[in-house]
Amino acid sequence: MDDTKATFERLIKEDRAGRESRQWRGTLLEYLDKVRDDPYLVKLAHARMHEVITRAGVRDVNETVDARIKRLFKDEPVRVYEFFADQFFGIEKVVAQIARYFHSAALKGEESRQVLYLMGPVGSGKSSLVERLQRGLAESGPFFAIDGCPMFEEPLHLIPRHLRREFEKMLGVHIEGDLCPVCRYRVRQEFGERYEDFPVTTATFSKRNRRGVGIVPPVDPNNQDTSVLIGSEDISKLDLYSEGDPRVLDLNGALNVGNRGMVEFIEVFKNETEYLHAMITATQEKVIPAPGRHGMVYVDTVIVAHSNEAEWQKFKADHTNEAILDRIVVVKVPYNLRLSEEVKIYQKIIRNSDFRAHVAPHTLEMASMFAILSRLEATPKCDLMTKLKLYNGEEVIEKGRTKKIDARELRDEAKREGMSGISTRFIMKALDNALSDSIEGECINPISVREALINMTKEADLPDDTRKQYLDFLQDALHKEYLEQLEKEITKAFVFSYQEQAEALFQNYLDHAEAYVNKTKVRDRNTKEELHPDEGFLKSIEEQIAIIGSAADGFRQEVIAYLWAASRRGERISYRSYEPLKEAIEKKLMTSVRDISRIITKARTRDEEQSEKYDAMAKNLLENGYCPSCVDVVLKYAANNLWKD
Ligand SMILES: Nc1ncnc2c1ncn2[C@@H]1O[C@H](COP(=O)(O)OP(=O)(O)OP(=O)(O)O)[C@@H](O)[C@H]1O
Ligand SMILES: [Mg+2]
């Protein structure tokens, strides 16, 4: 106990010492010295944010070994920002657009005088993106501010206009902005115009303490008081001081406290136009009115707004809003459409929550599939499940060939895709429901989650045809997909050392196919005997993916050519290398144990040998991520659904 107490004390002391060592206090004169040593201390809000985003690192999306990513992005260069990468999935292009806004704004392009506006459906990550930016500021370390200024303003504002040119030259910085009325008053009254003695200090960004981060929630339309934005005059002080005395000012509106950092407008278009004008003036002119008769106040802040598409369309339709529209950079934040990334979203949310139950294999994948199917637009080129797989960077096999549909073309045809459909929150709720419905309350699995999704879809407030479509996804497409996966899984659990068997089949197939194509013989690996290629064996693999008759010759040539090219590129060749062949081999293995796995799984009573096999399979499943409870559930499900008699 005393040990832990000592540890607590040490941690607290170290933290305090650390904070104090980073704190700095001095006068303007001393601050000028610091700036001369390091002109980068002086930064406008957009430049600071840009640095926060890029400091963590940037890479190209194609710098990866993931073949799916390469297939999806091909040579399209998309920058991946590490600052967002561990929290945001499948929206690389959205993030890149946000980063581009800050890049131009940091260079004082037109963007520095425009609002960054995120528009997208519910639960697409808008708030989370803004929050990430705010956290980035909070973690970015201290900035220098005039001590006691309600707006933490840049100390260089103290330098009078007529001296600025000279100071700028000496310091190598640009000085922008003017003192707020409160500081102006203090310079005169407290310091007798000796502004060089004015105290300067360090401050850190904090959303909670309203330092450098201001938030504007949608305001009650009956109470559109602009004090939320620009502060107010303290009525109690109006008795003490004359009108026009800055001491009556409470500069504590969101635009005041967000100076130096950012101001977030939540559901922005729910506000009256009057509010929006204050927002626009703040970005465009970088000034806001001070309450009462105190003139204008300079502000330097990143303004980020967000809302859903319906509100945006309504706002856009009103012609009187044209001037505002022109000052907004719109970034669409659609739902993610990549299966692998959708799964990561729920893994993240679960990790950050109190959800502690066991999640059976394929559970999040099935839920994610449903979410994505609901977001896709129909195309004449393929069915939606195929589209989902292509968007996931997978190769889809049809009649022994990979389907030649370009995912990017599909995307280009469906501009609105991702702007509607099932939200991340709907899925999370289904996971929660599945958990509270489970008897022991400690495990969710694809079956219980699909059940929960079906119930929620039935109850949800949806147009009839949409509901019908969603139920079709759940009861048909997803059901089939899951059964396929389940059979694969059970096969793997049944086949002793599945991986090796698959590789052995693959090597054997290659040997014989190569000999067949080159009209040579196969040398037996053990007996060194020269044999004719075994066509019966080749066919037994090929027929798994419906390659029969005259199609076989072409297929064998393709396999050899593909793998030859891959090995020349230095890729390691395995049974997974060529998608059609991989599928054929997996199916072959599946067929080889189908009878036995069916009999053993379905049997009510098992003899000794069968019991042994069953136990070995169950043990394998347990080793592959199942828990005792879901092993039971999925095997019963398989027995009832997989092998129809
Ligand atoms: N592409 C994504 N990557 C990572 N997490 C995501 C993604 N999309 C949504 N999320 C997660 O989903 C949850 C809901 O997102 P968030 O609250 O940010 O949505 P929103 O767009 O602000 O929704 P609303 O319009 O309802 O306010 C959050 O936990 C968020 O992190
Ligand atoms: Mg939100």
XYZ file of C-alpha atoms and ligand atoms in Angstrom:
677
model
C 0.000 0.000 0.000
C 2.736 2.411 1.023
C 4.483 1.462 -2.151
C 1.541 2.495 -4.285
C 1.173 5.674 -2.272
C 4.776 6.511 -3.009
C 4.193 5.779 -6.672
C 1.168 8.079 -6.759
C 3.158 10.813 -5.114
C 6.026 10.382 -7.518
C 3.704 10.496 -10.528
C 2.013 13.650 -9.273
C 5.321 15.350 -8.546
C 6.808 14.429 -11.888
C 3.725 15.646 -13.677
C 3.765 18.942 -11.820
C 7.461 19.446 -12.434
C 6.942 18.651 -16.102
C 4.143 21.162 -16.412
C 6.058 23.825 -14.569
C 9.131 23.304 -16.704
C 7.058 23.851 -19.820
C 5.425 26.937 -18.363
C 6.936 30.241 -19.131
C 6.254 33.732 -17.844
C 7.877 36.929 -18.917
C 7.260 40.316 -20.438
C 6.606 41.223 -24.037
C 10.231 42.275 -24.315
C 11.401 38.838 -23.234
C 8.907 37.193 -25.536
C 10.332 39.164 -28.469
C 13.679 37.619 -27.685
C 12.161 34.167 -27.866
C 10.511 34.922 -31.193
C 13.758 36.188 -32.649
C 15.365 32.854 -31.719
C 12.463 30.868 -33.097
C 10.083 32.712 -35.434
C 8.009 29.511 -35.780
C 6.548 30.225 -32.357
C 4.288 32.706 -34.114
C 1.552 30.878 -35.934
C -1.961 31.587 -37.037
C -4.650 29.091 -36.104
C -4.826 27.283 -39.451
C -1.079 26.867 -39.678
C -0.984 25.441 -36.164
C -3.708 22.947 -37.003
C -1.939 21.962 -40.198
C 1.187 21.279 -38.233
C -0.738 19.218 -35.691
C -2.106 17.072 -38.524
C 1.098 16.568 -40.466
C 3.527 16.200 -37.586
C 2.453 12.598 -36.952
C 3.514 11.687 -40.492
C 2.075 11.237 -43.952
C 2.413 8.301 -46.318
C 0.985 7.190 -49.614
C -1.851 4.697 -49.408
C -0.016 2.495 -51.914
C 2.971 2.065 -49.600
C 1.606 -1.223 -48.322
C 1.924 -4.949 -48.805
C -1.862 -5.334 -48.678
C -2.884 -6.546 -52.128
C -6.461 -5.405 -51.575
C -5.406 -1.820 -50.992
C -3.201 -1.907 -54.076
C -6.067 -3.255 -56.135
C -8.431 -0.576 -54.865
C -6.243 2.458 -55.240
C -4.072 1.222 -58.120
C -1.879 4.205 -58.966
C -4.196 6.788 -57.504
C -2.020 8.634 -55.025
C -3.957 9.210 -51.811
C -2.177 10.576 -48.779
C -2.721 8.806 -45.513
C -2.383 10.978 -42.406
C -1.160 9.046 -39.384
C -2.825 11.635 -37.173
C -6.193 10.142 -38.183
C -5.177 6.684 -39.338
C -5.509 4.763 -36.078
C -9.029 6.072 -35.397
C -10.678 6.526 -38.785
C -11.181 3.766 -41.284
C -12.082 3.672 -44.935
C -12.393 7.439 -45.289
C -8.855 8.220 -46.437
C -10.111 10.562 -49.142
C -12.272 12.534 -46.721
C -9.337 12.928 -44.382
C -7.107 13.957 -47.286
C -9.610 16.671 -48.224
C -9.644 17.997 -44.674
C -5.857 18.014 -44.637
C -5.803 19.803 -47.984
C -8.057 22.522 -46.584
C -5.609 23.111 -43.748
C -2.655 23.030 -46.092
C -4.044 25.843 -48.276
C -5.308 27.752 -45.268
C -1.914 27.504 -43.580
C -0.417 29.160 -46.661
C -3.031 31.891 -46.222
C -4.907 30.840 -49.309
C -8.583 31.646 -49.714
C -9.381 28.699 -47.447
C -7.995 30.536 -44.448
C -11.013 32.784 -44.768
C -13.576 30.066 -45.255
C -15.526 27.752 -43.030
C -14.670 24.063 -43.125
C -18.007 22.305 -43.309
C -18.462 18.561 -42.894
C -21.649 17.159 -44.331
C -22.778 13.571 -44.087
C -25.353 11.118 -42.777
C -25.815 10.338 -39.065
C -22.993 8.449 -37.457
C -20.550 8.870 -40.326
C -17.877 10.273 -38.031
C -18.267 14.045 -38.394
C -18.208 14.814 -34.682
C -15.393 12.352 -34.143
C -13.271 14.002 -36.822
C -13.740 17.416 -35.223
C -13.011 15.967 -31.838
C -9.790 14.472 -33.140
C -8.715 17.941 -34.256
C -9.556 19.363 -30.843
C -7.621 16.633 -29.098
C -4.730 17.282 -31.452
C -4.666 20.898 -30.308
C -4.823 19.900 -26.652
C -1.875 17.557 -27.157
C 0.104 20.081 -29.167
C 1.781 21.695 -26.177
C 1.674 25.286 -24.971
C 1.291 28.465 -26.997
C 2.197 32.012 -25.993
C -0.545 34.420 -25.009
C -1.039 37.765 -23.362
C -1.441 37.033 -19.673
C -4.959 37.727 -18.491
C -6.431 38.254 -21.946
C -9.914 36.714 -22.167
C -9.044 35.685 -25.726
C -5.483 34.422 -25.067
C -4.338 36.670 -27.831
C -1.006 36.721 -29.608
C 1.400 38.918 -27.602
C 2.681 40.603 -30.767
C -0.653 42.429 -30.906
C 0.832 44.685 -28.243
C 3.196 46.196 -30.781
C 1.681 49.396 -32.154
C 0.907 49.643 -35.840
C 3.595 52.210 -36.715
C 6.374 49.976 -35.403
C 5.231 46.731 -36.935
C 7.106 46.908 -40.230
C 10.368 47.245 -38.434
C 9.606 44.520 -35.911
C 8.472 42.196 -38.621
C 11.775 42.618 -40.403
C 13.806 42.013 -37.302
C 11.802 39.024 -36.160
C 11.148 37.433 -39.514
C 7.437 37.087 -38.840
C 4.215 38.656 -40.018
C 2.204 40.452 -37.358
C -1.535 40.227 -37.862
C -4.378 41.426 -35.676
C -5.146 44.047 -33.047
C -5.485 44.105 -29.293
C -8.849 43.274 -27.812
C -10.628 46.119 -25.980
C -9.842 44.635 -22.578
C -6.073 44.453 -23.183
C -6.072 47.853 -24.833
C -7.600 49.311 -21.712
C -5.111 47.557 -19.458
C -2.106 48.762 -21.434
C -3.250 52.281 -20.892
C -4.493 52.100 -17.306
C -2.246 49.495 -15.689
C 0.953 49.957 -17.620
C 0.823 53.608 -18.544
C 1.337 52.641 -22.200
C 4.530 50.730 -21.368
C 3.322 47.769 -23.419
C 6.788 46.203 -23.482
C 6.315 45.346 -19.783
C 3.004 43.624 -20.356
C 3.108 40.031 -19.023
C 3.152 37.172 -21.476
C 2.630 33.552 -20.532
C 2.113 30.086 -21.928
C -1.292 28.482 -22.193
C -2.555 25.109 -23.388
C -5.597 24.339 -25.488
C -8.468 22.880 -23.535
C -11.997 22.218 -24.662
C -13.217 21.692 -21.108
C -11.730 24.931 -19.855
C -12.804 26.784 -22.990
C -9.248 27.765 -23.851
C -8.660 27.994 -27.573
C -11.600 25.703 -28.287
C -15.144 27.043 -28.514
C -18.296 25.027 -29.162
C -21.594 26.344 -30.511
C -24.440 23.887 -30.059
C -27.577 24.463 -32.117
C -29.324 27.326 -30.390
C -32.921 27.444 -29.267
C -34.653 29.396 -32.068
C -36.665 31.365 -29.494
C -33.575 32.536 -27.783
C -31.165 33.611 -30.440
C -28.915 35.632 -28.236
C -25.577 36.319 -29.885
C -23.817 36.365 -26.525
C -23.228 32.646 -27.059
C -20.939 33.690 -29.886
C -19.409 37.023 -28.929
C -19.867 37.336 -25.157
C -21.870 40.028 -23.380
C -21.775 43.032 -21.141
C -21.943 42.162 -17.454
C -25.039 43.992 -16.270
C -23.913 44.032 -12.649
C -20.803 45.946 -13.689
C -22.730 48.497 -15.694
C -23.502 50.215 -12.374
C -19.820 50.430 -11.519
C -18.379 51.538 -14.818
C -19.549 53.870 -17.493
C -20.940 52.580 -20.742
C -18.032 52.120 -23.084
C -15.662 51.059 -20.311
C -14.208 47.713 -21.431
C -14.245 46.428 -17.871
C -17.927 45.626 -18.318
C -17.097 43.179 -21.099
C -17.334 39.416 -20.684
C -15.578 38.199 -23.801
C -16.583 34.611 -23.225
C -18.560 33.730 -26.351
C -17.513 30.704 -28.407
C -15.747 32.897 -30.965
C -13.840 34.654 -28.182
C -12.648 31.560 -26.389
C -11.924 29.790 -29.670
C -9.405 32.456 -30.625
C -6.012 30.889 -31.538
C -7.586 27.453 -31.966
C -10.951 26.427 -33.292
C -14.679 26.968 -33.019
C -17.074 24.118 -33.748
C -20.631 24.747 -34.928
C -22.754 21.664 -34.275
C -25.727 21.127 -36.610
C -24.871 24.531 -37.940
C -27.851 25.211 -40.177
C -30.323 24.810 -37.348
C -29.245 28.310 -36.322
C -30.776 31.554 -37.489
C -29.090 33.383 -40.327
C -28.006 36.097 -37.907
C -25.754 33.556 -36.240
C -24.380 32.385 -39.505
C -23.490 35.940 -40.414
C -21.408 36.274 -37.270
C -19.724 32.998 -38.192
C -19.030 34.180 -41.729
C -17.710 37.582 -40.663
C -15.431 35.871 -38.203
C -13.887 33.749 -40.956
C -14.023 36.193 -43.813
C -12.990 39.423 -42.076
C -11.376 37.855 -39.025
C -13.285 40.219 -36.770
C -16.386 39.936 -34.626
C -18.412 42.667 -32.973
C -17.767 43.247 -29.298
C -20.947 43.390 -27.233
C -22.307 46.872 -26.618
C -20.379 49.814 -28.001
C -16.903 48.430 -28.114
C -16.226 48.189 -31.790
C -14.830 45.113 -33.451
C -12.513 42.449 -32.061
C -9.905 40.608 -34.099
C -10.182 36.808 -34.050
C -7.957 34.130 -35.488
C -9.622 30.752 -35.401
C -10.443 27.710 -37.485
C -14.184 27.481 -37.940
C -15.487 23.972 -38.424
C -19.176 23.310 -38.878
C -21.131 20.133 -39.500
C -24.628 18.895 -40.161
C -26.500 16.293 -42.132
C -27.344 16.502 -45.793
C -31.029 17.352 -45.397
C -30.213 20.535 -43.519
C -27.575 21.434 -46.076
C -30.005 20.991 -48.985
C -32.616 23.098 -47.255
C -30.119 25.833 -46.587
C -28.725 25.704 -50.101
C -32.152 25.992 -51.665
C -32.633 29.421 -50.098
C -31.216 32.069 -52.452
C -30.695 34.613 -49.716
C -27.947 32.359 -48.424
C -25.764 32.661 -51.493
C -23.200 34.910 -49.865
C -22.737 32.437 -47.071
C -22.527 29.471 -49.421
C -19.644 31.085 -51.231
C -17.618 31.117 -48.036
C -17.910 27.477 -47.169
C -15.594 24.619 -48.089
C -17.809 21.541 -48.188
C -16.285 18.184 -47.371
C -18.645 15.249 -47.728
C -18.262 12.630 -45.022
C -20.043 9.550 -46.370
C -20.187 6.201 -44.634
C -17.280 3.886 -45.157
C -17.951 1.258 -47.840
C -15.079 -1.146 -47.226
C -15.909 -4.267 -45.268
C -12.486 -4.696 -43.688
C -12.577 -1.093 -42.465
C -16.141 -1.255 -41.174
C -15.100 -4.116 -38.925
C -12.305 -1.938 -37.544
C -14.832 0.785 -36.689
C -16.761 -1.548 -34.394
C -13.596 -2.998 -32.939
C -12.586 0.539 -32.067
C -15.940 1.482 -30.565
C -16.035 -1.736 -28.546
C -12.484 -1.191 -27.347
C -13.410 2.275 -26.113
C -16.573 1.125 -24.360
C -17.542 -1.094 -21.446
C -18.628 -3.836 -23.811
C -16.709 -6.799 -22.437
C -18.509 -9.812 -23.898
C -16.901 -12.379 -26.128
C -17.397 -11.658 -29.809
C -17.478 -14.838 -31.899
C -15.538 -14.943 -35.201
C -17.361 -13.361 -38.169
C -19.822 -11.499 -35.930
C -18.610 -7.986 -36.672
C -18.020 -8.991 -40.265
C -21.652 -10.052 -40.720
C -23.000 -6.917 -39.042
C -20.667 -4.787 -41.154
C -21.772 -6.553 -44.322
C -25.331 -5.621 -43.566
C -24.398 -1.992 -42.922
C -22.483 -1.747 -46.178
C -25.086 -3.558 -48.303
C -27.646 -1.019 -47.085
C -25.395 1.813 -48.262
C -24.736 0.540 -51.778
C -26.528 1.600 -54.937
C -27.698 -1.055 -57.364
C -25.763 -1.480 -60.621
C -26.535 -3.487 -63.745
C -22.960 -4.808 -63.693
C -23.269 -7.108 -60.689
C -25.270 -7.940 -57.596
C -24.753 -5.975 -54.392
C -22.817 -8.689 -52.550
C -20.355 -8.799 -55.454
C -20.097 -5.029 -55.370
C -19.388 -5.173 -51.658
C -16.555 -7.617 -52.243
C -15.080 -5.599 -55.080
C -15.178 -2.480 -52.887
C -13.355 -4.494 -50.273
C -10.566 -5.104 -52.771
C -11.401 -8.796 -53.087
C -11.244 -10.761 -56.289
C -14.582 -12.212 -57.161
C -14.555 -15.506 -59.024
C -17.120 -16.372 -61.596
C -16.898 -19.443 -63.796
C -13.261 -19.917 -62.884
C -12.231 -16.377 -63.726
C -11.779 -13.253 -61.679
C -14.534 -10.849 -62.524
C -13.244 -7.950 -64.553
C -15.181 -5.105 -63.031
C -13.257 -2.071 -61.904
C -14.247 -0.987 -58.387
C -13.321 2.575 -59.200
C -15.669 2.673 -62.167
C -18.464 1.372 -59.983
C -17.744 4.120 -57.497
C -17.746 6.798 -60.152
C -21.147 5.689 -61.373
C -22.699 5.995 -57.943
C -21.909 9.467 -56.738
C -24.313 9.473 -53.824
C -23.232 6.143 -52.503
C -22.452 6.179 -48.788
C -24.672 9.162 -48.082
C -27.504 6.984 -46.808
C -28.121 3.559 -45.298
C -27.589 1.927 -41.946
C -25.516 3.949 -39.497
C -22.702 2.845 -37.227
C -24.944 3.542 -34.229
C -27.663 1.198 -35.524
C -25.111 -1.595 -35.707
C -23.727 -0.866 -32.247
C -27.243 -0.975 -30.858
C -27.805 -4.358 -32.496
C -24.630 -5.689 -30.877
C -25.865 -4.417 -27.512
C -29.297 -5.940 -28.040
C -27.819 -9.279 -29.027
C -25.813 -9.227 -25.835
C -28.695 -8.379 -23.532
C -30.791 -11.096 -25.186
C -28.150 -13.767 -24.764
C -28.927 -16.135 -21.957
C -25.622 -16.060 -20.153
C -24.927 -12.561 -21.328
C -21.337 -13.142 -22.171
C -21.059 -13.839 -25.865
C -22.470 -12.542 -29.121
C -22.240 -14.406 -32.412
C -23.307 -13.954 -36.029
C -26.547 -15.774 -35.400
C -27.692 -13.716 -32.428
C -26.590 -10.461 -34.047
C -28.415 -11.235 -37.276
C -31.486 -11.968 -35.180
C -31.144 -8.619 -33.405
C -30.689 -6.831 -36.715
C -33.809 -8.463 -38.120
C -35.850 -7.397 -35.096
C -34.540 -3.859 -35.181
C -35.172 -3.567 -38.910
C -38.739 -4.732 -38.414
C -39.282 -2.085 -35.764
C -37.347 0.741 -37.396
C -39.063 3.711 -38.909
C -38.318 2.926 -42.566
C -40.180 3.141 -45.875
C -41.729 -0.237 -46.663
C -39.595 -1.027 -49.678
C -36.413 -0.150 -47.818
C -37.428 -2.385 -44.940
C -38.143 -5.192 -47.335
C -34.776 -4.770 -48.997
C -32.972 -4.753 -45.641
C -34.792 -7.879 -44.527
C -33.814 -9.532 -47.806
C -30.189 -8.727 -47.114
C -30.430 -10.227 -43.660
C -32.532 -13.254 -44.413
C -31.111 -14.129 -47.791
C -27.769 -12.681 -48.865
C -26.217 -12.625 -45.416
C -27.637 -15.968 -44.466
C -26.066 -17.617 -47.517
C -22.804 -15.813 -47.024
C -22.593 -16.886 -43.417
C -23.343 -20.505 -44.190
C -20.524 -20.505 -46.712
C -18.112 -19.082 -44.202
C -19.290 -21.476 -41.548
C -18.775 -24.474 -43.763
C -15.276 -23.293 -44.557
C -14.599 -22.819 -40.899
C -15.867 -26.248 -39.939
C -13.892 -27.830 -42.773
C -10.756 -26.166 -41.508
C -11.470 -27.466 -38.048
C -12.023 -30.971 -39.427
C -9.156 -31.272 -41.807
C -6.035 -32.187 -39.948
C -3.443 -29.443 -40.693
C -5.572 -27.713 -43.271
C -2.893 -25.294 -44.383
C -0.394 -28.020 -45.271
C -2.987 -30.055 -47.081
C -3.990 -27.055 -49.132
C -0.362 -26.321 -49.993
C 0.240 -29.932 -50.932
C -2.738 -29.939 -53.266
C -1.537 -26.685 -54.755
C 2.015 -27.910 -55.414
C 0.683 -31.079 -56.904
C -1.699 -29.190 -59.119
C 1.110 -26.917 -60.314
C 3.419 -29.819 -61.128
C 0.796 -31.557 -63.186
C -0.660 -28.472 -64.836
C 2.786 -27.263 -65.836
C 3.674 -30.619 -67.359
C 0.329 -30.670 -69.111
C 0.783 -27.188 -70.575
C 4.405 -27.792 -71.631
C 3.660 -31.322 -72.822
C 6.360 -32.734 -70.559
C 6.329 -35.271 -67.801
C 6.075 -34.953 -64.057
C 8.893 -36.265 -61.970
C 7.506 -37.862 -58.845
C 9.006 -36.096 -55.820
C 9.633 -39.366 -53.998
C 10.231 -42.099 -56.504
C 11.766 -39.810 -59.168
C 9.635 -41.702 -61.660
C 8.638 -39.813 -64.822
C 4.859 -39.765 -65.096
C 2.294 -38.412 -67.471
C 0.367 -35.467 -66.017
C -2.597 -36.800 -64.077
C -5.576 -35.293 -65.859
C -8.036 -36.967 -63.553
C -6.494 -35.170 -60.605
C -6.423 -31.808 -62.420
C -10.063 -32.174 -63.311
C -11.039 -33.087 -59.762
C -9.780 -29.674 -58.662
C -11.076 -27.682 -61.619
C -14.595 -29.038 -61.464
C -14.924 -27.444 -58.028
C -15.249 -24.085 -59.723
C -17.160 -25.371 -62.733
C -14.235 -25.527 -65.143
C -15.004 -28.489 -67.302
C -14.407 -29.763 -70.818
C -12.580 -27.478 -73.186
C -12.298 -24.657 -70.611
C -9.671 -26.650 -68.717
C -6.829 -26.022 -71.194
C -7.219 -22.266 -70.982
C -7.503 -22.340 -67.220
C -4.293 -24.338 -66.815
C -2.419 -21.930 -69.047
C -3.733 -18.962 -67.083
C -2.696 -20.474 -63.765
C 0.844 -21.136 -64.984
C 1.204 -17.732 -66.638
C -0.161 -15.881 -63.614
C 2.045 -17.633 -61.103
C 5.090 -17.381 -63.334
C 4.612 -13.622 -63.562
C 4.029 -13.362 -59.819
C 7.179 -15.251 -58.993
C 9.164 -13.058 -61.396
C 7.910 -10.068 -59.398
C 9.472 -11.733 -56.395
C 6.190 -12.653 -54.723
C 6.058 -15.707 -52.541
C 3.817 -18.270 -54.189
C 1.242 -20.142 -52.147
C -2.136 -21.731 -52.631
C -3.618 -18.311 -51.949
C -1.771 -16.606 -54.786
C -4.269 -17.145 -57.574
C -7.780 -16.533 -56.363
C -9.653 -18.972 -58.650
C -7.277 -21.801 -57.827
C -7.443 -21.006 -54.117
C -11.193 -21.263 -54.245
C -11.021 -24.556 -56.116
C -8.591 -26.039 -53.591
C -10.659 -24.910 -50.605
C -13.755 -26.389 -52.146
C -11.944 -29.604 -52.889
C -10.923 -29.928 -49.258
C -14.438 -29.065 -48.205
C -15.904 -31.777 -50.416
C -13.443 -34.304 -49.110
C -14.734 -33.954 -45.565
C -18.290 -32.901 -46.267
C -19.820 -36.299 -45.606
C -17.941 -36.992 -42.474
C -18.412 -33.508 -41.034
C -22.100 -33.650 -41.810
C -22.565 -37.013 -40.147
C -20.550 -36.142 -37.104
C -21.988 -32.700 -36.556
C -25.579 -33.743 -37.027
C -25.420 -37.015 -35.085
C -27.492 -37.165 -31.927
C -25.333 -39.978 -30.608
C -21.772 -40.641 -31.649
C -19.668 -43.740 -31.385
C -16.242 -43.512 -29.878
C -14.426 -42.676 -33.089
C -16.992 -40.060 -34.032
C -16.830 -38.480 -30.603
C -13.096 -38.229 -30.873
C -13.343 -36.481 -34.235
C -16.069 -34.169 -32.972
C -14.055 -33.197 -29.926
C -10.962 -32.563 -32.003
C -12.953 -30.285 -34.288
C -14.528 -28.398 -31.388
C -11.094 -27.993 -29.855
C -9.810 -26.550 -33.106
C -12.656 -24.048 -33.169
C -11.894 -23.036 -29.590
C -8.324 -22.409 -30.623
C -9.553 -20.269 -33.491
C -11.388 -17.707 -31.422
C -14.635 -19.410 -30.393
C -15.660 -19.707 -26.769
C -17.424 -22.768 -25.299
C -20.765 -21.027 -25.570
C -20.581 -19.953 -29.211
C -18.992 -23.220 -30.367
C -22.178 -24.866 -29.222
C -24.393 -22.313 -30.905
C -22.681 -22.348 -34.275
C -22.378 -26.116 -34.450
C -26.071 -26.534 -33.691
C -26.794 -23.933 -36.292
C -24.611 -25.745 -38.806
C -26.337 -29.034 -38.037
C -29.736 -27.496 -38.709
C -28.898 -25.312 -41.672
C -25.768 -26.374 -43.473
C -26.386 -29.827 -44.718
C -29.967 -30.184 -45.767
C -30.837 -33.897 -46.062
N -15.131 5.879 -40.967
C -15.086 5.772 -39.632
N -13.944 5.410 -39.020
C -13.888 5.274 -37.680
N -14.919 5.487 -36.848
C -16.081 5.862 -37.390
C -16.225 6.031 -38.796
N -17.499 6.401 -39.053
C -18.123 6.453 -37.861
N -17.280 6.128 -36.852
C -17.602 6.025 -35.423
O -19.012 5.951 -35.282
C -19.441 6.659 -34.134
C -20.441 7.728 -34.510
O -19.775 8.787 -35.169
P -20.024 10.355 -34.903
O -20.734 10.562 -33.639
O -18.733 11.046 -35.098
O -20.979 10.636 -36.128
P -21.626 11.990 -36.658
O -21.348 12.015 -38.106
O -21.194 13.130 -35.839
O -23.167 11.681 -36.435
P -24.399 12.705 -36.172
O -24.722 13.312 -37.483
O -25.486 11.787 -35.706
O -23.954 13.680 -35.150
C -18.192 7.219 -33.497
O -17.748 6.346 -32.489
C -17.207 7.252 -34.642
O -15.888 7.209 -34.181
Mg -22.266 14.364 -34.473
